[in-house]
Amino acid sequence: MKKKRDFVITFLVMLPFWLVLSGRFDPFHLALGVISCAIVASFSGDLLLSSMGDRNWLKLSKGFLRYIPWLFLQIFLSSLNMLRLSLHPRMKQLIDPRVVRFKSLLKDELALVTFANSITLTPGTITVFVDLDGEFRVHAIDRTCAEALPGEMERRVGAIFGEK
């Protein structure tokens, strides 16, 4: 029963992404999307949900729905910073790469993964290392990117998972 539930949830999560990313809504492409999502969900349905346990899905979904627009805004603002940095006449002086080490307050494994991925999605930063104790190493291209860590992003990810 759990395996069937995992399949259905994984399928329902992947199908909208297929539809949005393909941009094709004719019968052939819709059928191809349904078949592809069904095949992938049958092989990997347990991967998406294995670490979720008995969490409150509705609460997590609401948290992510509030977080994603904020994350997109941060990605956009960081992209503008990278554009400014790359077009600035003193670019060589402004680029100051460094590895920032910090200990996250997040305890939940999925929260740590979400935080690490959010950092990597933001231009100018890449998560190099993270462990289950919350130790992070993040490569930042300049001082502005480095000073923002861990900051507001960690707090917002913690709010999704009920951590302070």
PDB file of N, CA, C and O in Angstrom, residues 26-93:
ATOM      1  N   ASP A  26      -0.094  18.633 -27.101  1.00  0.00           N
ATOM      2  CA  ASP A  26      -0.798  17.781 -28.058  1.00  0.00           C
ATOM      3  C   ASP A  26      -0.862  16.356 -27.497  1.00  0.00           C
ATOM      4  O   ASP A  26      -0.115  16.011 -26.569  1.00  0.00           O
ATOM      5  N   PRO A  27      -1.755  15.518 -28.007  1.00  0.00           N
ATOM      6  CA  PRO A  27      -1.946  14.164 -27.442  1.00  0.00           C
ATOM      7  C   PRO A  27      -0.665  13.332 -27.390  1.00  0.00           C
ATOM      8  O   PRO A  27      -0.433  12.609 -26.418  1.00  0.00           O
ATOM      9  N   PHE A  28       0.172  13.431 -28.427  1.00  0.00           N
ATOM     10  CA  PHE A  28       1.404  12.647 -28.439  1.00  0.00           C
ATOM     11  C   PHE A  28       2.306  13.008 -27.262  1.00  0.00           C
ATOM     12  O   PHE A  28       2.773  12.143 -26.527  1.00  0.00           O
ATOM     13  N   HIS A  29       2.559  14.303 -27.063  1.00  0.00           N
ATOM     14  CA  HIS A  29       3.460  14.734 -25.991  1.00  0.00           C
ATOM     15  C   HIS A  29       2.846  14.521 -24.607  1.00  0.00           C
ATOM     16  O   HIS A  29       3.560  14.219 -23.649  1.00  0.00           O
ATOM     17  N   LEU A  30       1.533  14.697 -24.484  1.00  0.00           N
ATOM     18  CA  LEU A  30       0.881  14.410 -23.205  1.00  0.00           C
ATOM     19  C   LEU A  30       1.006  12.938 -22.850  1.00  0.00           C
ATOM     20  O   LEU A  30       1.318  12.588 -21.703  1.00  0.00           O
ATOM     21  N   ALA A  31       0.782  12.062 -23.836  1.00  0.00           N
ATOM     22  CA  ALA A  31       0.918  10.613 -23.600  1.00  0.00           C
ATOM     23  C   ALA A  31       2.363  10.268 -23.257  1.00  0.00           C
ATOM     24  O   ALA A  31       2.625   9.463 -22.350  1.00  0.00           O
ATOM     25  N   LEU A  32       3.295  10.870 -23.966  1.00  0.00           N
ATOM     26  CA  LEU A  32       4.714  10.640 -23.690  1.00  0.00           C
ATOM     27  C   LEU A  32       5.074  11.077 -22.272  1.00  0.00           C
ATOM     28  O   LEU A  32       5.810  10.379 -21.558  1.00  0.00           O
ATOM     29  N   GLY A  33       4.524  12.215 -21.839  1.00  0.00           N
ATOM     30  CA  GLY A  33       4.771  12.692 -20.484  1.00  0.00           C
ATOM     31  C   GLY A  33       4.203  11.770 -19.427  1.00  0.00           C
ATOM     32  O   GLY A  33       4.860  11.460 -18.433  1.00  0.00           O
ATOM     33  N   VAL A  34       2.988  11.293 -19.645  1.00  0.00           N
ATOM     34  CA  VAL A  34       2.365  10.372 -18.685  1.00  0.00           C
ATOM     35  C   VAL A  34       3.159   9.078 -18.605  1.00  0.00           C
ATOM     36  O   VAL A  34       3.452   8.569 -17.507  1.00  0.00           O
ATOM     37  N   ILE A  35       3.551   8.536 -19.757  1.00  0.00           N
ATOM     38  CA  ILE A  35       4.323   7.281 -19.772  1.00  0.00           C
ATOM     39  C   ILE A  35       5.681   7.470 -19.097  1.00  0.00           C
ATOM     40  O   ILE A  35       6.102   6.661 -18.260  1.00  0.00           O
ATOM     41  N   SER A  36       6.372   8.559 -19.443  1.00  0.00           N
ATOM     42  CA  SER A  36       7.697   8.806 -18.856  1.00  0.00           C
ATOM     43  C   SER A  36       7.616   8.988 -17.340  1.00  0.00           C
ATOM     44  O   SER A  36       8.427   8.429 -16.600  1.00  0.00           O
ATOM     45  N   CYS A  37       6.644   9.780 -16.888  1.00  0.00           N
ATOM     46  CA  CYS A  37       6.493  10.002 -15.454  1.00  0.00           C
ATOM     47  C   CYS A  37       6.122   8.714 -14.727  1.00  0.00           C
ATOM     48  O   CYS A  37       6.588   8.466 -13.615  1.00  0.00           O
ATOM     49  N   ALA A  38       5.312   7.883 -15.362  1.00  0.00           N
ATOM     50  CA  ALA A  38       4.934   6.608 -14.751  1.00  0.00           C
ATOM     51  C   ALA A  38       6.136   5.682 -14.628  1.00  0.00           C
ATOM     52  O   ALA A  38       6.330   5.025 -13.588  1.00  0.00           O
ATOM     53  N   ILE A  39       6.969   5.636 -15.657  1.00  0.00           N
ATOM     54  CA  ILE A  39       8.164   4.776 -15.608  1.00  0.00           C
ATOM     55  C   ILE A  39       9.117   5.264 -14.523  1.00  0.00           C
ATOM     56  O   ILE A  39       9.598   4.477 -13.702  1.00  0.00           O
ATOM     57  N   VAL A  40       9.385   6.554 -14.510  1.00  0.00           N
ATOM     58  CA  VAL A  40      10.313   7.099 -13.508  1.00  0.00           C
ATOM     59  C   VAL A  40       9.743   6.931 -12.102  1.00  0.00           C
ATOM     60  O   VAL A  40      10.460   6.549 -11.169  1.00  0.00           O
ATOM     61  N   ALA A  41       8.452   7.159 -11.935  1.00  0.00           N
ATOM     62  CA  ALA A  41       7.826   7.009 -10.615  1.00  0.00           C
ATOM     63  C   ALA A  41       7.859   5.563 -10.147  1.00  0.00           C
ATOM     64  O   ALA A  41       8.018   5.296  -8.955  1.00  0.00           O
ATOM     65  N   SER A  42       7.743   4.619 -11.075  1.00  0.00           N
ATOM     66  CA  SER A  42       7.780   3.210 -10.666  1.00  0.00           C
ATOM     67  C   SER A  42       9.169   2.799 -10.187  1.00  0.00           C
ATOM     68  O   SER A  42       9.306   1.963  -9.298  1.00  0.00           O
ATOM     69  N   PHE A  43      10.207   3.388 -10.786  1.00  0.00           N
ATOM     70  CA  PHE A  43      11.569   3.058 -10.368  1.00  0.00           C
ATOM     71  C   PHE A  43      12.049   3.858  -9.170  1.00  0.00           C
ATOM     72  O   PHE A  43      12.856   3.375  -8.382  1.00  0.00           O
ATOM     73  N   SER A  44      11.575   5.090  -9.045  1.00  0.00           N
ATOM     74  CA  SER A  44      12.152   5.961  -8.021  1.00  0.00           C
ATOM     75  C   SER A  44      11.136   6.545  -7.054  1.00  0.00           C
ATOM     76  O   SER A  44      11.457   7.501  -6.353  1.00  0.00           O
ATOM     77  N   GLY A  45       9.959   5.997  -6.993  1.00  0.00           N
ATOM     78  CA  GLY A  45       8.935   6.522  -6.095  1.00  0.00           C
ATOM     79  C   GLY A  45       9.356   6.514  -4.638  1.00  0.00           C
ATOM     80  O   GLY A  45       9.041   7.433  -3.879  1.00  0.00           O
ATOM     81  N   ASP A  46      10.105   5.488  -4.249  1.00  0.00           N
ATOM     82  CA  ASP A  46      10.534   5.400  -2.856  1.00  0.00           C
ATOM     83  C   ASP A  46      11.668   6.373  -2.525  1.00  0.00           C
ATOM     84  O   ASP A  46      11.891   6.685  -1.368  1.00  0.00           O
ATOM     85  N   LEU A  47      12.376   6.874  -3.527  1.00  0.00           N
ATOM     86  CA  LEU A  47      13.479   7.805  -3.268  1.00  0.00           C
ATOM     87  C   LEU A  47      12.979   9.162  -2.798  1.00  0.00           C
ATOM     88  O   LEU A  47      13.556   9.768  -1.905  1.00  0.00           O
ATOM     89  N   LEU A  48      11.931   9.659  -3.416  1.00  0.00           N
ATOM     90  CA  LEU A  48      11.402  10.974  -3.063  1.00  0.00           C
ATOM     91  C   LEU A  48      10.826  10.982  -1.657  1.00  0.00           C
ATOM     92  O   LEU A  48      10.987  11.935  -0.916  1.00  0.00           O
ATOM     93  N   LEU A  49      10.193   9.908  -1.277  1.00  0.00           N
ATOM     94  CA  LEU A  49       9.433   9.900  -0.034  1.00  0.00           C
ATOM     95  C   LEU A  49      10.078   9.126   1.105  1.00  0.00           C
ATOM     96  O   LEU A  49       9.566   9.137   2.211  1.00  0.00           O
ATOM     97  N   SER A  50      11.183   8.464   0.862  1.00  0.00           N
ATOM     98  CA  SER A  50      11.771   7.627   1.911  1.00  0.00           C
ATOM     99  C   SER A  50      12.203   8.421   3.133  1.00  0.00           C
ATOM    100  O   SER A  50      12.050   7.976   4.260  1.00  0.00           O
ATOM    101  N   SER A  51      12.719   9.617   2.926  1.00  0.00           N
ATOM    102  CA  SER A  51      13.179  10.412   4.066  1.00  0.00           C
ATOM    103  C   SER A  51      12.056  11.242   4.680  1.00  0.00           C
ATOM    104  O   SER A  51      12.262  11.926   5.666  1.00  0.00           O
ATOM    105  N   MET A  52      10.878  11.185   4.108  1.00  0.00           N
ATOM    106  CA  MET A  52       9.775  11.993   4.603  1.00  0.00           C
ATOM    107  C   MET A  52       9.110  11.389   5.834  1.00  0.00           C
ATOM    108  O   MET A  52       8.547  12.116   6.639  1.00  0.00           O
ATOM    109  N   GLY A  53       9.141  10.084   5.951  1.00  0.00           N
ATOM    110  CA  GLY A  53       8.547   9.443   7.126  1.00  0.00           C
ATOM    111  C   GLY A  53       7.067   9.760   7.256  1.00  0.00           C
ATOM    112  O   GLY A  53       6.328   9.764   6.290  1.00  0.00           O
ATOM    113  N   ASP A  54       6.632  10.057   8.471  1.00  0.00           N
ATOM    114  CA  ASP A  54       5.231  10.354   8.737  1.00  0.00           C
ATOM    115  C   ASP A  54       5.010  11.850   8.945  1.00  0.00           C
ATOM    116  O   ASP A  54       4.321  12.264   9.860  1.00  0.00           O
ATOM    117  N   ARG A  55       5.581  12.659   8.110  1.00  0.00           N
ATOM    118  CA  ARG A  55       5.465  14.114   8.238  1.00  0.00           C
ATOM    119  C   ARG A  55       4.088  14.585   7.799  1.00  0.00           C
ATOM    120  O   ARG A  55       3.375  13.903   7.078  1.00  0.00           O
ATOM    121  N   ASN A  56       3.784  15.778   8.218  1.00  0.00           N
ATOM    122  CA  ASN A  56       2.538  16.408   7.817  1.00  0.00           C
ATOM    123  C   ASN A  56       2.724  17.006   6.423  1.00  0.00           C
ATOM    124  O   ASN A  56       3.316  18.074   6.260  1.00  0.00           O
ATOM    125  N   TRP A  57       2.228  16.301   5.418  1.00  0.00           N
ATOM    126  CA  TRP A  57       2.417  16.710   4.026  1.00  0.00           C
ATOM    127  C   TRP A  57       1.802  18.064   3.730  1.00  0.00           C
ATOM    128  O   TRP A  57       2.372  18.864   2.993  1.00  0.00           O
ATOM    129  N   LEU A  58       0.641  18.318   4.275  1.00  0.00           N
ATOM    130  CA  LEU A  58      -0.040  19.579   3.997  1.00  0.00           C
ATOM    131  C   LEU A  58       0.768  20.763   4.532  1.00  0.00           C
ATOM    132  O   LEU A  58       0.961  21.770   3.840  1.00  0.00           O
ATOM    133  N   LYS A  59       1.276  20.628   5.740  1.00  0.00           N
ATOM    134  CA  LYS A  59       2.071  21.696   6.348  1.00  0.00           C
ATOM    135  C   LYS A  59       3.365  21.928   5.558  1.00  0.00           C
ATOM    136  O   LYS A  59       3.743  23.071   5.296  1.00  0.00           O
ATOM    137  N   LEU A  60       4.037  20.829   5.166  1.00  0.00           N
ATOM    138  CA  LEU A  60       5.264  20.968   4.383  1.00  0.00           C
ATOM    139  C   LEU A  60       4.982  21.614   3.029  1.00  0.00           C
ATOM    140  O   LEU A  60       5.738  22.472   2.573  1.00  0.00           O
ATOM    141  N   SER A  61       3.897  21.197   2.386  1.00  0.00           N
ATOM    142  CA  SER A  61       3.551  21.756   1.080  1.00  0.00           C
ATOM    143  C   SER A  61       3.278  23.253   1.181  1.00  0.00           C
ATOM    144  O   SER A  61       3.739  24.032   0.347  1.00  0.00           O
ATOM    145  N   LYS A  62       2.542  23.663   2.203  1.00  0.00           N
ATOM    146  CA  LYS A  62       2.269  25.093   2.392  1.00  0.00           C
ATOM    147  C   LYS A  62       3.570  25.859   2.640  1.00  0.00           C
ATOM    148  O   LYS A  62       3.760  26.962   2.122  1.00  0.00           O
ATOM    149  N   GLY A  63       4.454  25.269   3.439  1.00  0.00           N
ATOM    150  CA  GLY A  63       5.740  25.916   3.709  1.00  0.00           C
ATOM    151  C   GLY A  63       6.565  26.097   2.446  1.00  0.00           C
ATOM    152  O   GLY A  63       7.133  27.164   2.214  1.00  0.00           O
ATOM    153  N   PHE A  64       6.608  25.052   1.616  1.00  0.00           N
ATOM    154  CA  PHE A  64       7.362  25.145   0.369  1.00  0.00           C
ATOM    155  C   PHE A  64       6.720  26.131  -0.596  1.00  0.00           C
ATOM    156  O   PHE A  64       7.425  26.847  -1.306  1.00  0.00           O
ATOM    157  N   LEU A  65       5.405  26.183  -0.622  1.00  0.00           N
ATOM    158  CA  LEU A  65       4.733  27.126  -1.515  1.00  0.00           C
ATOM    159  C   LEU A  65       5.015  28.578  -1.138  1.00  0.00           C
ATOM    160  O   LEU A  65       5.033  29.463  -1.993  1.00  0.00           O
ATOM    161  N   ARG A  66       5.236  28.832   0.154  1.00  0.00           N
ATOM    162  CA  ARG A  66       5.613  30.183   0.574  1.00  0.00           C
ATOM    163  C   ARG A  66       7.109  30.428   0.329  1.00  0.00           C
ATOM    164  O   ARG A  66       7.525  31.560   0.080  1.00  0.00           O
ATOM    165  N   TYR A  67       7.925  29.383   0.421  1.00  0.00           N
ATOM    166  CA  TYR A  67       9.375  29.522   0.305  1.00  0.00           C
ATOM    167  C   TYR A  67       9.832  29.708  -1.143  1.00  0.00           C
ATOM    168  O   TYR A  67      10.734  30.496  -1.412  1.00  0.00           O
ATOM    169  N   ILE A  68       9.219  29.005  -2.065  1.00  0.00           N
ATOM    170  CA  ILE A  68       9.699  29.001  -3.445  1.00  0.00           C
ATOM    171  C   ILE A  68       9.675  30.391  -4.085  1.00  0.00           C
ATOM    172  O   ILE A  68      10.664  30.771  -4.720  1.00  0.00           O
ATOM    173  N   PRO A  69       8.617  31.203  -3.948  1.00  0.00           N
ATOM    174  CA  PRO A  69       8.688  32.558  -4.527  1.00  0.00           C
ATOM    175  C   PRO A  69       9.822  33.400  -3.923  1.00  0.00           C
ATOM    176  O   PRO A  69      10.507  34.139  -4.634  1.00  0.00           O
ATOM    177  N   TRP A  70      10.022  33.253  -2.620  1.00  0.00           N
ATOM    178  CA  TRP A  70      11.114  33.987  -1.980  1.00  0.00           C
ATOM    179  C   TRP A  70      12.457  33.514  -2.542  1.00  0.00           C
ATOM    180  O   TRP A  70      13.345  34.329  -2.828  1.00  0.00           O
ATOM    181  N   LEU A  71      12.624  32.192  -2.720  1.00  0.00           N
ATOM    182  CA  LEU A  71      13.866  31.650  -3.273  1.00  0.00           C
ATOM    183  C   LEU A  71      14.083  32.162  -4.692  1.00  0.00           C
ATOM    184  O   LEU A  71      15.201  32.555  -5.053  1.00  0.00           O
ATOM    185  N   PHE A  72      13.034  32.183  -5.512  1.00  0.00           N
ATOM    186  CA  PHE A  72      13.159  32.708  -6.872  1.00  0.00           C
ATOM    187  C   PHE A  72      13.597  34.172  -6.864  1.00  0.00           C
ATOM    188  O   PHE A  72      14.411  34.586  -7.686  1.00  0.00           O
ATOM    189  N   LEU A  73      13.065  34.949  -5.933  1.00  0.00           N
ATOM    190  CA  LEU A  73      13.473  36.343  -5.810  1.00  0.00           C
ATOM    191  C   LEU A  73      14.962  36.433  -5.457  1.00  0.00           C
ATOM    192  O   LEU A  73      15.695  37.251  -6.024  1.00  0.00           O
ATOM    193  N   GLN A  74      15.422  35.589  -4.540  1.00  0.00           N
ATOM    194  CA  GLN A  74      16.838  35.595  -4.161  1.00  0.00           C
ATOM    195  C   GLN A  74      17.722  35.183  -5.323  1.00  0.00           C
ATOM    196  O   GLN A  74      18.813  35.731  -5.520  1.00  0.00           O
ATOM    197  N   ILE A  75      17.264  34.210  -6.111  1.00  0.00           N
ATOM    198  CA  ILE A  75      18.020  33.789  -7.298  1.00  0.00           C
ATOM    199  C   ILE A  75      18.115  34.942  -8.286  1.00  0.00           C
ATOM    200  O   ILE A  75      19.183  35.216  -8.850  1.00  0.00           O
ATOM    201  N   PHE A  76      17.018  35.661  -8.483  1.00  0.00           N
ATOM    202  CA  PHE A  76      17.008  36.811  -9.385  1.00  0.00           C
ATOM    203  C   PHE A  76      17.951  37.908  -8.891  1.00  0.00           C
ATOM    204  O   PHE A  76      18.758  38.443  -9.660  1.00  0.00           O
ATOM    205  N   LEU A  77      17.858  38.235  -7.595  1.00  0.00           N
ATOM    206  CA  LEU A  77      18.723  39.284  -7.046  1.00  0.00           C
ATOM    207  C   LEU A  77      20.193  38.882  -7.109  1.00  0.00           C
ATOM    208  O   LEU A  77      21.065  39.716  -7.409  1.00  0.00           O
ATOM    209  N   SER A  78      20.484  37.628  -6.844  1.00  0.00           N
ATOM    210  CA  SER A  78      21.870  37.151  -6.943  1.00  0.00           C
ATOM    211  C   SER A  78      22.352  37.171  -8.383  1.00  0.00           C
ATOM    212  O   SER A  78      23.531  37.424  -8.640  1.00  0.00           O
ATOM    213  N   SER A  79      21.453  36.882  -9.307  1.00  0.00           N
ATOM    214  CA  SER A  79      21.818  36.959 -10.728  1.00  0.00           C
ATOM    215  C   SER A  79      22.181  38.386 -11.109  1.00  0.00           C
ATOM    216  O   SER A  79      23.133  38.611 -11.867  1.00  0.00           O
ATOM    217  N   LEU A  80      21.425  39.358 -10.587  1.00  0.00           N
ATOM    218  CA  LEU A  80      21.763  40.763 -10.842  1.00  0.00           C
ATOM    219  C   LEU A  80      23.124  41.116 -10.248  1.00  0.00           C
ATOM    220  O   LEU A  80      23.912  41.835 -10.872  1.00  0.00           O
ATOM    221  N   ASN A  81      23.413  40.606  -9.056  1.00  0.00           N
ATOM    222  CA  ASN A  81      24.715  40.839  -8.437  1.00  0.00           C
ATOM    223  C   ASN A  81      25.829  40.229  -9.293  1.00  0.00           C
ATOM    224  O   ASN A  81      26.877  40.850  -9.483  1.00  0.00           O
ATOM    225  N   MET A  82      25.596  39.035  -9.824  1.00  0.00           N
ATOM    226  CA  MET A  82      26.612  38.396 -10.674  1.00  0.00           C
ATOM    227  C   MET A  82      26.790  39.166 -11.979  1.00  0.00           C
ATOM    228  O   MET A  82      27.910  39.306 -12.477  1.00  0.00           O
ATOM    229  N   LEU A  83      25.698  39.706 -12.521  1.00  0.00           N
ATOM    230  CA  LEU A  83      25.777  40.517 -13.726  1.00  0.00           C
ATOM    231  C   LEU A  83      26.588  41.779 -13.457  1.00  0.00           C
ATOM    232  O   LEU A  83      27.484  42.139 -14.236  1.00  0.00           O
ATOM    233  N   ARG A  84      26.280  42.438 -12.343  1.00  0.00           N
ATOM    234  CA  ARG A  84      27.027  43.640 -11.957  1.00  0.00           C
ATOM    235  C   ARG A  84      28.501  43.315 -11.784  1.00  0.00           C
ATOM    236  O   ARG A  84      29.377  44.026 -12.270  1.00  0.00           O
ATOM    237  N   LEU A  85      28.766  42.211 -11.128  1.00  0.00           N
ATOM    238  CA  LEU A  85      30.144  41.804 -10.872  1.00  0.00           C
ATOM    239  C   LEU A  85      30.892  41.514 -12.172  1.00  0.00           C
ATOM    240  O   LEU A  85      32.037  41.942 -12.341  1.00  0.00           O
ATOM    241  N   SER A  86      30.243  40.830 -13.089  1.00  0.00           N
ATOM    242  CA  SER A  86      30.928  40.441 -14.325  1.00  0.00           C
ATOM    243  C   SER A  86      31.103  41.598 -15.307  1.00  0.00           C
ATOM    244  O   SER A  86      32.008  41.559 -16.144  1.00  0.00           O
ATOM    245  N   LEU A  87      30.267  42.633 -15.194  1.00  0.00           N
ATOM    246  CA  LEU A  87      30.380  43.770 -16.107  1.00  0.00           C
ATOM    247  C   LEU A  87      31.112  44.963 -15.500  1.00  0.00           C
ATOM    248  O   LEU A  87      31.360  45.949 -16.198  1.00  0.00           O
ATOM    249  N   HIS A  88      31.445  44.877 -14.237  1.00  0.00           N
ATOM    250  CA  HIS A  88      32.098  45.992 -13.559  1.00  0.00           C
ATOM    251  C   HIS A  88      33.517  46.175 -14.092  1.00  0.00           C
ATOM    252  O   HIS A  88      34.236  45.201 -14.313  1.00  0.00           O
ATOM    253  N   PRO A  89      33.959  47.421 -14.291  1.00  0.00           N
ATOM    254  CA  PRO A  89      35.316  47.663 -14.793  1.00  0.00           C
ATOM    255  C   PRO A  89      36.412  47.126 -13.858  1.00  0.00           C
ATOM    256  O   PRO A  89      37.492  46.768 -14.316  1.00  0.00           O
ATOM    257  N   ARG A  90      36.121  47.085 -12.558  1.00  0.00           N
ATOM    258  CA  ARG A  90      37.105  46.572 -11.592  1.00  0.00           C
ATOM    259  C   ARG A  90      36.760  45.137 -11.174  1.00  0.00           C
ATOM    260  O   ARG A  90      36.950  44.761 -10.035  1.00  0.00           O
ATOM    261  N   MET A  91      36.297  44.345 -12.104  1.00  0.00           N
ATOM    262  CA  MET A  91      35.848  42.994 -11.808  1.00  0.00           C
ATOM    263  C   MET A  91      36.918  42.179 -11.068  1.00  0.00           C
ATOM    264  O   MET A  91      36.616  41.489 -10.099  1.00  0.00           O
ATOM    265  N   LYS A  92      38.161  42.290 -11.488  1.00  0.00           N
ATOM    266  CA  LYS A  92      39.224  41.492 -10.875  1.00  0.00           C
ATOM    267  C   LYS A  92      39.428  41.839  -9.397  1.00  0.00           C
ATOM    268  O   LYS A  92      39.778  40.988  -8.601  1.00  0.00           O
ATOM    269  N   GLN A  93      39.193  43.092  -9.033  1.00  0.00           N
ATOM    270  CA  GLN A  93      39.316  43.473  -7.633  1.00  0.00           C
ATOM    271  C   GLN A  93      38.084  43.058  -6.824  1.00  0.00           C
ATOM    272  O   GLN A  93      38.186  42.791  -5.629  1.00  0.00           O
TER     273      GLN A  93
END
